Amino acid sequence: MSTTKSLAYVRKEMLDQQPAPRSQVGFTRWARDNLFSGWFNTVLTLVSLFVIYKVLAATLPWIFGGVWNADSLAQCRVIMNEAYGNTHHACWAVIHERWNQLLYGFYPETQYWRANLAFVLMLASLAPVLFDKVPRKMLYLTMAFPFLLVWLVWGGTIWGVTSVAFGFALGGIAFKLVDRFGSMALSAIAAVAVAAVWWLFIGPSVVEGLNSVAPLGHLEEVQSRDLGGFMICVIIGISGIALSLPIGIVLALGRQSDLFIVKTICVGFIEFIRGVPLITLLFTASLLLNYFLPPGTTFDLTLRVIIMVTLFSSAYMAEVIRGGLAALPKGQYEAADALGLDYWKAQRLIIMPQALKISIPGIVNTFIGLFKDTTLVMFIGIYDMLGLSNAIRANAAWNGIYWELFIFIGGVFWICCFAMSRYSQWLERKLRTDHR
Amino acid sequence: MSQAVERQIDRSNMTVSDEVAIQITNMNKWYGEFHVLRDINLTVNRGERIVIAGPSGSGKSTMIRCINRLEEHQQGKIIVDGTELTSDLKNIDKIRSEVGMCFQHFNLFPHLTILENCTLAPMWVRKTPKREAEEIAMHFLEKVKIPDQAHKYPGMLSGGQQQRVAIARSLCMKPRIMLFDEPTSALDPEMIKEVLDTMIELAEEGMTMLCVTHEMGFARQVANRVIFMDQGQIVEQNEPEEFFNNPKSERTKLFLSQILGH
């Protein structure tokens, strides 16, 4: 211990912030830290670069040297032989020639504009949901879109879909009227009952009457079996996504409910659906459901598939959202309670916005899974893109072509799923307010 | 532990009326088999400022959380502002909207701005129009001295500021009673004073307050009654002067010697 030095120290002035040394910032620093830190990592970097070069050297000529114009695989090969002296190149001509089929399936060619219009309207009605900068008035289009979609894609007069929409409106009015008496459950039951009565008993005859008197906006009718390709994927995928989120929320809340019956039903539903492969549910939809329905009812196949896909992913969604709910501190519930917010208001204003934000990665994961699972419909005889690739190969002209079709289909799905993924990351960043 | 509260307190509005604000009679509560609150009897008159002290696990937080039914009691009666707390949801919501509460961990809503935190309950529970709710919110944010943070998110504020926002958020509902559940326990020493100052101002305006706190300086200066709890029971209550200088029960003496000992 030194006795001569005093322990006392007083700083005379506080220091200003200084810039970091030059060698500690920028690309050089990054490359040194991440690529060439030590001899072992340097070797790994060089080996990796070599492997990447080899893979690209093999695939890029195949992809970019491909043939785009030909009528058959055989003709493709002739062209390749003339140009390169071998056949080691892609035959993209199949995509070129069957482009419309891959997009629309067997939809009547003269009616493609309807599918295109529906697609544009879909993008327009998604915009206000995805981006809050878009004018809120566009949400009216979003609400009308499901009915426009059905009318445009399946055709018929506007009365059928108007009647369905009217049923929803009646249900809404019934809900509002009964809600005055205070019971949430009662008003929900009333809404469902009123809407069901309209849809099952009154609506159909009104529609028939209107159709014979004034067949307004009649479009050529298209059967569900003629839908296919990318179009059917989008219809099933987007419907499933849009419906499974709200149903998932309700199931997640139901699973946490104090009401024994509600809780049991929700848990039973979730565990049953999650325990069964999707393909089983799809076979049920395509084959068995008709046995359970009253004789004479025709229930559109696409609609049945949408219902099954929705139920399937809503069970997963419920569990994802339950994870988000569990991650919320108990204090949030208590603060909402202490301010006098009732259960539904607390859920809507405090709990759900936060729980959903936490669950975004899981929710989008489920969405992506659902979208890709739409390819399973080929097993119940719906010609989605994969189903069509089989059909295309069945034609003598394209017999034996695999890679090009699968790469194309994979690419289409990848673009859609990657877009969802990027959107979800953007949304997460945008909603990050906790500044941890 | 005691934090010196330096400024002079204006006692002109700090009057206790004869009107009863909260009445708890023979209240018992169990967590499963565990008897957390045992035969609690407490009458709080309007304008009273009560500090509840006691070792951890003594049931003091649980008791004040029973007053706005964040915890359910199994036996006895709790009457708040003339309304008895039963499982009737209407009564519970009515009482909750008239009783403000501040928590140890503030419990601000992190996804809403400070202003939105304050306007939410007035707009959705009291149906106050948005503009009016914002005026009320700004009034109370000025009162707790953070109007300039109104458009920030809670995560950007210091702990002391967050707790003051939490107080402002409760005040926006114009409560007649305020409950504080260890409001300064999660704060750095430098920030405790700003929160205590806000609470003192509230007391000066004649607010009925129940505070669970370890701030004995605050208890001495502001409270008109100190309650000491242990093992789920009210062990001793008295005016602060008597309570600190002349505690009657051995348990209280031990507790005071432990928290004031150094």
XYZ file of C-alpha atoms in Angstrom:
698
model
C 0.000 0.000 0.000
C 1.421 3.305 -1.002
C 0.899 6.040 1.490
C 2.360 8.836 -0.584
C -0.338 8.777 -3.304
C -3.680 10.277 -2.433
C -6.865 8.375 -3.408
C -8.716 11.589 -4.128
C -9.422 12.417 -7.773
C -11.571 15.129 -9.304
C -12.314 15.371 -13.027
C -11.845 18.948 -14.214
C -13.809 18.744 -17.463
C -16.126 16.185 -19.120
C -14.915 14.636 -22.428
C -16.671 15.123 -25.762
C -17.555 12.173 -27.986
C -14.735 11.140 -30.381
C -15.090 9.370 -33.771
C -14.074 5.684 -33.808
C -10.650 4.811 -35.343
C -10.766 4.404 -39.146
C -9.712 0.760 -39.167
C -12.715 -0.062 -36.967
C -15.436 0.925 -39.447
C -16.492 0.233 -43.048
C -16.124 -2.697 -45.449
C -12.500 -3.570 -44.673
C -13.347 -4.012 -41.049
C -16.416 -6.095 -41.909
C -14.485 -8.340 -44.311
C -11.671 -8.850 -41.840
C -14.072 -9.697 -39.014
C -16.402 -11.920 -40.996
C -14.408 -13.492 -43.818
C -10.694 -13.506 -43.008
C -10.394 -13.654 -39.246
C -7.666 -16.253 -38.779
C -6.241 -18.809 -41.244
C -9.017 -21.384 -40.744
C -11.791 -18.941 -41.586
C -9.816 -17.674 -44.564
C -9.553 -21.226 -45.930
C -13.281 -21.764 -45.363
C -14.056 -18.531 -47.219
C -11.951 -19.538 -50.210
C -13.422 -23.049 -50.349
C -16.938 -21.644 -50.159
C -16.249 -19.205 -52.973
C -14.973 -22.090 -55.119
C -18.089 -24.207 -54.445
C -20.385 -21.292 -55.241
C -18.491 -20.729 -58.506
C -18.821 -24.379 -59.481
C -22.570 -24.483 -58.829
C -23.241 -21.285 -60.748
C -21.008 -22.358 -63.628
C -23.117 -25.479 -63.993
C -26.580 -23.954 -63.611
C -26.426 -20.484 -65.116
C -25.804 -21.642 -68.722
C -28.583 -24.217 -68.308
C -31.032 -21.538 -67.162
C -30.039 -18.648 -69.415
C -29.208 -20.714 -72.468
C -32.701 -22.212 -72.422
C -35.019 -22.421 -75.426
C -38.170 -20.303 -75.225
C -39.900 -21.011 -78.508
C -40.801 -24.571 -79.432
C -43.925 -26.709 -79.771
C -42.627 -29.831 -78.066
C -39.755 -31.245 -76.094
C -38.449 -32.951 -79.209
C -38.355 -29.658 -81.091
C -36.574 -28.089 -78.102
C -33.848 -30.674 -78.340
C -33.425 -30.115 -82.072
C -32.972 -26.389 -81.515
C -30.475 -26.986 -78.685
C -28.468 -29.410 -80.783
C -28.283 -26.889 -83.599
C -27.224 -24.070 -81.289
C -24.941 -25.769 -78.768
C -24.295 -29.246 -80.085
C -25.799 -30.782 -76.934
C -29.079 -30.815 -75.005
C -27.826 -29.589 -71.633
C -30.093 -26.559 -71.557
C -33.516 -25.722 -70.219
C -36.586 -26.036 -72.398
C -38.589 -23.076 -71.125
C -40.806 -23.350 -74.167
C -43.202 -25.466 -72.106
C -43.840 -22.520 -69.784
C -44.249 -20.216 -72.757
C -46.673 -22.510 -74.538
C -48.729 -23.494 -71.508
C -48.541 -20.117 -69.743
C -52.290 -19.488 -69.775
C -53.046 -22.978 -68.562
C -50.587 -22.709 -65.696
C -52.195 -19.430 -64.653
C -55.902 -20.078 -65.208
C -56.301 -23.846 -65.475
C -59.214 -24.672 -67.774
C -60.948 -21.317 -67.346
C -62.653 -20.340 -70.638
C -60.200 -18.296 -72.666
C -62.688 -15.572 -73.574
C -63.288 -14.940 -69.865
C -59.668 -14.461 -68.747
C -60.381 -10.754 -68.252
C -62.643 -11.654 -65.314
C -59.860 -13.485 -63.518
C -57.446 -10.645 -64.274
C -59.894 -8.033 -63.021
C -60.499 -10.053 -59.856
C -56.726 -10.261 -59.319
C -56.274 -6.507 -59.678
C -59.211 -5.881 -57.351
C -57.670 -8.297 -54.875
C -54.411 -6.347 -54.820
C -56.351 -3.100 -54.434
C -58.425 -4.432 -51.555
C -55.375 -5.911 -49.826
C -53.574 -2.567 -49.945
C -55.498 -0.811 -47.136
C -55.194 -3.909 -44.957
C -51.441 -4.194 -45.418
C -50.427 -0.528 -45.437
C -51.950 2.076 -43.149
C -50.873 4.914 -45.454
C -53.500 3.822 -48.010
C -56.778 5.796 -47.647
C -59.114 4.129 -45.150
C -62.047 4.528 -47.553
C -60.556 1.674 -49.602
C -61.634 -0.694 -46.820
C -65.136 -0.548 -48.328
C -63.669 -2.191 -51.420
C -62.023 -4.768 -49.151
C -65.389 -5.580 -47.593
C -67.081 -5.876 -50.989
C -64.236 -7.859 -52.552
C -65.207 -11.400 -51.450
C -68.576 -10.958 -53.142
C -67.048 -9.362 -56.241
C -64.582 -12.249 -56.419
C -67.302 -14.884 -56.378
C -69.374 -13.015 -58.953
C -66.422 -12.393 -61.292
C -64.848 -15.835 -61.095
C -67.893 -18.086 -61.005
C -70.237 -15.825 -62.984
C -74.037 -15.735 -62.834
C -76.051 -12.640 -61.996
C -75.173 -10.287 -59.176
C -78.230 -11.396 -57.168
C -76.690 -14.546 -55.727
C -73.749 -12.790 -54.066
C -75.893 -9.785 -53.152
C -78.200 -12.124 -51.277
C -75.281 -13.628 -49.361
C -74.000 -10.134 -48.519
C -77.512 -9.138 -47.478
C -77.557 -12.083 -45.056
C -74.401 -10.725 -43.423
C -75.967 -7.266 -43.216
C -79.116 -8.698 -41.599
C -76.983 -10.584 -39.102
C -75.130 -7.368 -38.294
C -78.374 -5.484 -37.735
C -79.719 -8.266 -35.507
C -76.490 -8.147 -33.500
C -76.786 -4.380 -32.981
C -80.455 -4.627 -31.941
C -80.005 -7.450 -29.428
C -76.733 -5.970 -28.152
C -78.754 -3.222 -26.457
C -79.935 -5.783 -23.939
C -76.358 -6.275 -22.923
C -75.594 -9.912 -23.578
C -72.805 -10.522 -26.041
C -73.547 -14.253 -26.426
C -77.238 -13.649 -27.021
C -76.608 -11.084 -29.739
C -74.124 -13.388 -31.474
C -76.704 -16.191 -31.493
C -79.381 -13.840 -32.809
C -77.086 -12.635 -35.598
C -76.252 -16.166 -36.727
C -79.895 -17.263 -36.543
C -81.215 -14.339 -38.579
C -78.508 -14.704 -41.224
C -79.061 -18.471 -41.450
C -82.805 -18.064 -41.896
C -82.191 -15.626 -44.738
C -79.567 -17.762 -46.467
C -81.415 -21.060 -46.179
C -85.093 -20.187 -46.540
C -85.807 -16.685 -47.820
C -82.739 -15.729 -49.851
C -82.762 -18.511 -52.489
C -86.345 -17.852 -53.608
C -85.776 -14.083 -53.678
C -82.694 -14.631 -55.833
C -84.644 -16.888 -58.184
C -87.369 -14.273 -58.504
C -84.927 -11.464 -59.178
C -83.003 -13.583 -61.669
C -86.128 -14.206 -63.748
C -87.341 -10.597 -63.535
C -84.064 -8.733 -63.947
C -80.944 -10.853 -64.592
C -78.608 -7.976 -63.774
C -74.906 -8.204 -64.579
C -75.098 -11.742 -65.938
C -71.709 -13.319 -66.604
C -71.159 -16.698 -68.229
C -71.147 -19.292 -65.483
C -67.904 -21.196 -64.871
C -67.842 -24.468 -62.959
C -65.439 -25.065 -60.100
C -63.805 -27.978 -61.920
C -62.652 -25.570 -64.641
C -60.742 -23.398 -62.192
C -57.107 -24.246 -61.801
C -53.489 -23.230 -62.009
C -52.060 -20.361 -60.066
C -55.552 -18.857 -59.853
C -56.960 -21.634 -57.679
C -53.907 -21.410 -55.405
C -54.497 -17.716 -54.899
C -58.240 -18.123 -54.353
C -57.822 -20.907 -51.788
C -54.696 -19.404 -50.228
C -55.973 -15.857 -49.783
C -59.406 -16.996 -48.566
C -57.786 -19.359 -46.104
C -55.418 -16.679 -44.861
C -58.131 -14.044 -44.502
C -60.499 -16.391 -42.662
C -58.086 -18.356 -40.512
C -56.715 -15.325 -38.659
C -60.039 -14.201 -37.100
C -61.100 -17.790 -36.414
C -57.687 -18.453 -34.858
C -58.071 -15.413 -32.595
C -61.484 -16.587 -31.424
C -60.155 -20.112 -30.781
C -57.147 -18.783 -28.857
C -59.400 -16.642 -26.662
C -61.806 -19.526 -26.236
C -58.990 -21.771 -25.121
C -58.117 -19.269 -22.380
C -61.738 -18.767 -21.378
C -63.022 -19.400 -17.862
C -66.209 -20.865 -19.328
C -65.806 -24.621 -19.199
C -67.917 -25.517 -22.240
C -66.348 -22.859 -24.470
C -62.889 -23.909 -23.397
C -63.558 -27.603 -23.940
C -64.980 -27.032 -27.415
C -62.007 -24.888 -28.440
C -59.398 -27.265 -27.036
C -61.193 -30.248 -28.603
C -61.371 -28.545 -31.993
C -57.744 -27.451 -31.979
C -56.402 -30.797 -30.842
C -58.553 -32.733 -33.298
C -57.679 -30.621 -36.328
C -53.995 -30.493 -35.467
C -53.908 -34.235 -35.006
C -55.188 -35.000 -38.499
C -53.243 -34.602 -41.780
C -54.563 -31.897 -44.079
C -54.900 -34.381 -46.911
C -57.369 -36.400 -44.819
C -59.472 -33.301 -44.335
C -59.326 -32.574 -48.052
C -60.497 -36.096 -48.916
C -63.273 -35.602 -46.388
C -64.187 -32.371 -48.133
C -64.213 -33.896 -51.582
C -65.765 -37.294 -50.877
C -67.419 -37.606 -47.496
C -69.003 -34.228 -46.895
C -71.781 -34.909 -49.366
C -72.961 -37.885 -47.295
C -73.461 -35.656 -44.275
C -75.270 -32.875 -46.099
C -79.014 -33.119 -46.722
C -79.713 -34.831 -50.063
C -80.032 -32.452 -52.969
C -77.775 -29.761 -51.545
C -74.938 -28.985 -53.861
C -72.005 -27.515 -52.102
C -69.314 -26.155 -54.319
C -66.068 -28.162 -54.202
C -63.832 -25.076 -54.045
C -65.871 -23.740 -51.159
C -65.551 -27.049 -49.324
C -61.803 -27.032 -49.825
C -61.546 -23.432 -48.615
C -63.492 -24.353 -45.474
C -61.232 -27.312 -44.728
C -58.003 -25.405 -45.382
C -59.281 -22.563 -43.195
C -60.236 -24.848 -40.327
C -56.893 -26.581 -40.590
C -54.756 -23.471 -40.402
C -56.982 -21.723 -37.871
C -56.111 -24.455 -35.379
C -52.419 -23.718 -35.899
C -53.135 -19.999 -35.824
C -54.887 -20.364 -32.482
C -51.810 -21.946 -30.950
C -49.509 -19.301 -32.405
C -51.684 -16.528 -30.981
C -51.922 -18.324 -27.654
C -48.141 -18.090 -27.549
C -48.408 -14.340 -28.063
C -51.025 -14.048 -25.329
C -48.850 -16.012 -22.931
C -45.917 -13.699 -23.629
C -47.826 -10.614 -22.483
C -47.054 -9.560 -18.921
C -49.946 -10.004 -16.511
C -49.667 -6.301 -15.709
C -51.193 -5.420 -19.074
C -54.389 -7.292 -18.230
C -54.426 -5.737 -14.761
C -53.898 -2.213 -16.047
C -56.733 -2.654 -18.556
C -58.987 -4.058 -15.807
C -58.049 -1.316 -13.361
C -59.058 1.340 -15.898
C -62.526 -0.187 -16.139
C -62.251 -1.649 -19.647
C -64.507 -4.667 -20.081
C -63.223 -7.982 -21.469
C -63.881 -7.317 -25.152
C -62.543 -3.764 -25.084
C -59.444 -4.870 -23.203
C -58.878 -7.633 -25.750
C -59.416 -5.360 -28.718
C -57.487 -2.311 -27.558
C -54.774 -3.648 -25.273
C -54.237 -7.385 -25.438
C -54.714 -8.359 -29.091
C -52.674 -5.555 -30.673
C -49.718 -6.604 -28.545
C -50.264 -10.363 -28.710
C -50.639 -10.272 -32.494
C -47.534 -8.140 -32.809
C -45.542 -10.676 -30.806
C -46.986 -13.495 -32.911
C -46.258 -11.957 -36.341
C -43.425 -14.388 -37.191
C -45.569 -17.381 -36.220
C -48.656 -16.052 -37.980
C -46.799 -15.437 -41.228
C -45.181 -18.846 -40.862
C -48.658 -20.377 -40.766
C -49.774 -18.259 -43.737
C -46.806 -19.394 -45.802
C -47.450 -23.010 -44.852
C -51.095 -22.672 -45.813
C -50.271 -21.090 -49.154
C -47.902 -23.893 -50.072
C -50.327 -26.547 -48.827
C -52.783 -25.442 -51.503
C -50.796 -27.685 -53.854
C -52.295 -30.655 -52.004
C -55.617 -30.035 -53.724
C -54.213 -31.888 -56.761
C -54.920 -35.103 -54.863
C -58.642 -34.440 -54.871
C -58.730 -33.717 -58.574
C -58.342 -29.958 -58.645
C -55.826 -28.883 -61.287
C -53.523 -26.537 -59.455
C -50.110 -25.838 -60.968
C -48.653 -29.159 -59.818
C -51.692 -31.043 -61.045
C -51.345 -29.265 -64.376
C -47.686 -30.210 -64.646
C -48.791 -33.846 -64.614
C -51.474 -33.101 -67.162
C -48.965 -31.312 -69.381
C -46.594 -34.287 -69.270
C -49.458 -36.561 -70.219
C -49.451 -34.806 -73.576
C -47.114 -36.535 -76.046
C -45.472 -33.227 -76.993
C -44.160 -32.603 -73.493
C -43.709 -36.123 -72.210
C -40.573 -36.302 -70.066
C -40.240 -32.662 -69.062
C -39.793 -32.266 -65.306
C -37.176 -29.760 -64.216
C -38.459 -26.733 -66.042
C -42.026 -27.091 -64.781
C -41.032 -27.773 -61.208
C -38.520 -24.921 -61.186
C -41.128 -22.567 -62.550
C -43.766 -23.660 -60.024
C -41.260 -23.502 -57.204
C -40.210 -20.038 -58.351
C -43.782 -18.753 -58.351
C -44.357 -20.034 -54.836
C -41.012 -18.708 -53.689
C -41.817 -15.202 -54.928
C -45.172 -15.197 -53.113
C -43.788 -16.610 -49.882
C -40.692 -14.427 -49.899
C -42.937 -11.384 -50.387
C -44.973 -12.423 -47.324
C -41.804 -12.917 -45.347
C -40.374 -9.503 -46.287
C -43.696 -7.850 -45.531
C -43.814 -9.412 -42.088
C -40.287 -8.231 -41.305
C -41.183 -4.728 -42.436
C -44.319 -4.824 -40.294
C -42.388 -5.995 -37.259
C -39.940 -3.126 -37.619
C -42.753 -0.655 -38.099
C -44.620 -1.815 -35.014
C -41.563 -1.873 -32.797
C -42.326 0.757 -30.185
C -40.746 -0.690 -27.097
C -37.185 0.461 -27.920
C -35.547 -2.273 -26.002
C -35.065 3.428 3.049
C -36.709 6.655 4.071
C -36.522 9.402 1.520
C -36.479 12.913 2.883
C -39.377 14.909 1.494
C -38.078 18.400 1.663
C -40.721 20.834 0.676
C -43.414 22.292 2.849
C -46.770 20.611 2.416
C -49.875 22.710 1.937
C -52.393 21.131 4.273
C -55.334 23.439 3.585
C -57.196 20.912 1.415
C -56.085 17.823 3.305
C -59.206 17.372 5.345
C -60.803 14.092 6.277
C -64.578 14.116 5.951
C -67.108 11.922 7.760
C -68.243 10.367 4.505
C -67.101 6.760 4.136
C -65.212 5.980 0.900
C -64.266 2.356 1.467
C -65.581 -0.065 4.026
C -64.078 -3.495 4.448
C -65.678 -5.794 7.000
C -64.499 -9.227 8.089
C -62.786 -9.840 4.758
C -60.950 -13.121 4.221
C -59.111 -14.394 1.207
C -57.405 -17.652 0.352
C -55.031 -18.639 -2.452
C -56.011 -22.263 -2.678
C -55.345 -23.549 0.832
C -53.246 -20.562 1.848
C -55.042 -17.981 3.993
C -53.576 -14.710 2.647
C -55.929 -12.164 4.195
C -57.408 -12.841 7.604
C -60.331 -10.923 9.023
C -59.541 -7.528 7.545
C -61.622 -4.650 8.914
C -60.912 -1.201 7.544
C -62.942 1.943 7.094
C -61.505 4.690 4.920
C -63.126 8.102 5.001
C -63.088 10.481 2.104
C -59.894 12.543 2.054
C -57.849 10.047 4.048
C -54.271 9.302 3.033
C -53.367 5.870 4.274
C -49.968 4.257 4.037
C -49.850 0.485 4.330
C -46.527 -0.971 5.408
C -45.342 -4.444 6.265
C -42.853 -7.130 5.318
C -43.114 -8.764 1.908
C -45.744 -11.464 1.765
C -47.795 -9.770 4.460
C -50.767 -9.353 2.120
C -50.685 -5.563 1.806
C -50.720 -5.559 -2.014
C -53.355 -8.257 -2.073
C -55.545 -6.188 0.220
C -55.560 -3.061 -1.925
C -55.965 -5.181 -5.048
C -59.166 -6.551 -3.530
C -60.550 -3.016 -3.435
C -60.819 -2.854 -7.233
C -61.283 -6.588 -7.590
C -58.012 -7.400 -9.256
C -58.175 -10.073 -6.585
C -61.390 -11.711 -5.496
C -62.173 -12.068 -1.786
C -63.992 -15.122 -0.532
C -65.568 -13.902 2.689
C -66.728 -10.610 4.110
C -67.833 -7.375 2.549
C -66.114 -4.637 0.597
C -68.137 -1.516 -0.115
C -66.534 1.113 -2.331
C -68.324 4.428 -2.808
C -71.563 2.837 -1.646
C -71.346 -0.041 -4.139
C -70.708 -3.521 -2.823
C -68.172 -5.638 -4.676
C -69.788 -8.876 -5.762
C -69.286 -10.978 -8.841
C -71.697 -8.614 -10.645
C -69.600 -7.376 -13.579
C -71.516 -4.097 -13.846
C -70.608 -3.156 -10.278
C -67.010 -4.159 -10.804
C -66.632 -2.026 -13.924
C -68.330 0.896 -12.177
C -65.990 0.690 -9.211
C -62.928 0.236 -11.383
C -63.713 3.334 -13.378
C -63.926 5.351 -10.149
C -60.887 3.895 -8.431
C -57.531 4.708 -9.995
C -54.586 2.403 -9.561
C -50.827 2.691 -10.020
C -48.626 -0.373 -10.160
C -45.063 -1.117 -9.172
C -44.135 -1.762 -12.810
C -46.262 1.096 -14.206
C -48.011 -1.202 -16.701
C -48.274 1.441 -19.379
C -49.457 0.139 -22.736
C -46.242 -0.069 -24.779
C -47.966 -0.080 -28.175
C -49.689 3.269 -27.557
C -48.205 6.751 -27.217
C -48.283 8.540 -23.872
C -51.264 10.575 -25.031
C -53.106 7.490 -26.289
C -52.413 5.735 -22.991
C -54.164 8.600 -21.246
C -57.108 9.023 -23.618
C -57.929 5.328 -24.040
C -60.045 4.737 -20.951
C -61.924 8.073 -21.035
C -62.821 7.460 -24.675
C -63.823 3.801 -24.405
C -65.224 3.627 -20.885
C -66.590 7.131 -20.335
C -67.386 7.716 -24.054
C -65.658 11.086 -23.937
C -65.171 12.566 -27.426
C -61.588 12.284 -28.653
C -60.771 15.995 -28.594
C -62.112 16.441 -25.081
C -60.262 13.337 -23.886
C -57.042 14.749 -25.334
C -57.580 18.049 -23.546
C -58.108 16.230 -20.258
C -55.039 14.096 -20.907
C -52.844 17.113 -21.659
C -54.126 18.800 -18.520
C -53.018 15.911 -16.349
C -49.767 15.389 -18.255
C -48.961 19.039 -17.509
C -49.818 18.390 -13.907
C -47.275 15.563 -13.711
C -44.875 17.783 -15.677
C -44.382 15.757 -18.857
C -46.631 17.356 -21.510
C -43.694 17.480 -23.952
C -43.472 13.661 -24.009
C -47.105 13.205 -25.086
C -46.303 11.760 -28.502
C -43.529 9.441 -27.426
C -43.941 5.782 -26.573
C -43.574 4.551 -22.982
C -40.365 2.680 -23.826
C -38.625 5.997 -24.544
C -39.274 7.397 -21.069
C -37.396 6.923 -17.827
C -38.961 4.897 -15.035
C -39.910 7.972 -13.048
C -41.525 9.567 -16.082
C -43.400 6.344 -16.847
C -44.778 6.183 -13.341
C -45.911 9.802 -13.557
C -47.650 8.999 -16.846
C -49.321 6.064 -15.111
C -50.591 8.431 -12.438
C -51.826 10.867 -15.100
C -53.504 7.993 -16.937
C -55.448 7.080 -13.805
C -56.342 10.701 -13.103
C -57.843 11.092 -16.592
C -60.712 8.891 -15.401
C -61.356 11.456 -12.639
C -61.190 8.830 -9.904
C -62.435 9.556 -6.383
C -59.991 7.110 -4.810
C -56.405 6.317 -5.799
C -54.610 3.068 -4.977
C -50.820 2.908 -5.162
C -49.164 -0.510 -5.139
C -45.496 0.125 -4.308
C -45.229 2.918 -6.882
C -41.562 3.679 -6.233
C -40.164 0.202 -5.575
C -38.980 -0.345 -9.145
C -37.381 3.083 -9.503
C -33.811 4.324 -9.262
C -33.237 6.489 -6.187
C -32.915 9.607 -8.341
C -36.424 9.131 -9.712
C -38.251 8.295 -6.519
C -38.545 11.915 -5.505
C -40.305 13.048 -8.684
C -42.956 10.389 -8.249
C -43.389 11.127 -4.538
C -43.742 14.837 -5.350
C -46.551 14.018 -7.753
C -48.252 11.927 -5.084
C -47.863 14.703 -2.537
C -49.514 17.160 -4.911
C -52.364 14.739 -5.278
C -52.700 14.505 -1.506
C -52.693 18.275 -1.237
C -55.730 18.381 -3.482
C -57.632 16.193 -1.066
C -57.562 12.891 -2.969
C -58.446 9.773 -0.990
C -55.328 7.630 -1.227
C -54.201 4.177 -0.156
C -50.497 3.587 -0.684
C -48.550 0.424 -0.192
C -45.033 1.785 0.124
C -41.741 1.526 1.931
C -41.210 5.294 1.779
C -41.476 6.069 5.467
C -40.591 9.741 4.908
C -43.654 10.010 2.704
C -45.714 8.209 5.338
C -44.603 10.603 8.068
C -45.331 13.726 6.067
C -48.412 12.927 4.037
C -50.323 10.061 5.646
C -52.930 10.666 8.278
C -52.864 6.994 9.174
C -50.292 4.236 8.883
C -51.373 0.607 8.798
C -48.933 -2.171 9.577
C -49.732 -5.621 8.245
C -48.137 -8.967 8.909
C -49.185 -12.506 8.019
C -52.335 -11.314 6.275
C -53.602 -9.333 9.225
C -53.737 -5.706 10.272
C -51.396 -5.702 13.260
C -51.349 -2.050 14.150
C -52.670 1.239 12.888
C -52.117 4.731 14.153
C -51.349 8.316 13.281
C -47.871 8.477 11.732
C -46.344 10.395 14.660
C -47.466 7.797 17.186
C -46.824 4.878 14.837
C -43.178 5.748 14.284
C -42.293 7.162 17.689
C -44.289 4.903 19.909
C -45.168 1.588 18.225
C -47.242 -0.679 20.432
C -46.796 -4.197 19.072
C -43.520 -6.093 19.202
C -43.873 -7.044 15.530
C -44.144 -3.386 14.524
C -41.156 -2.441 16.642
C -39.063 -5.141 14.989
C -40.170 -4.091 11.509
C -39.445 -0.424 12.168
C -36.061 -1.163 13.669
C -35.201 -3.171 10.565
C -36.219 -0.616 7.965
C -35.136 2.506 9.860
C -32.092 0.897 11.451
C -29.363 2.260 9.204
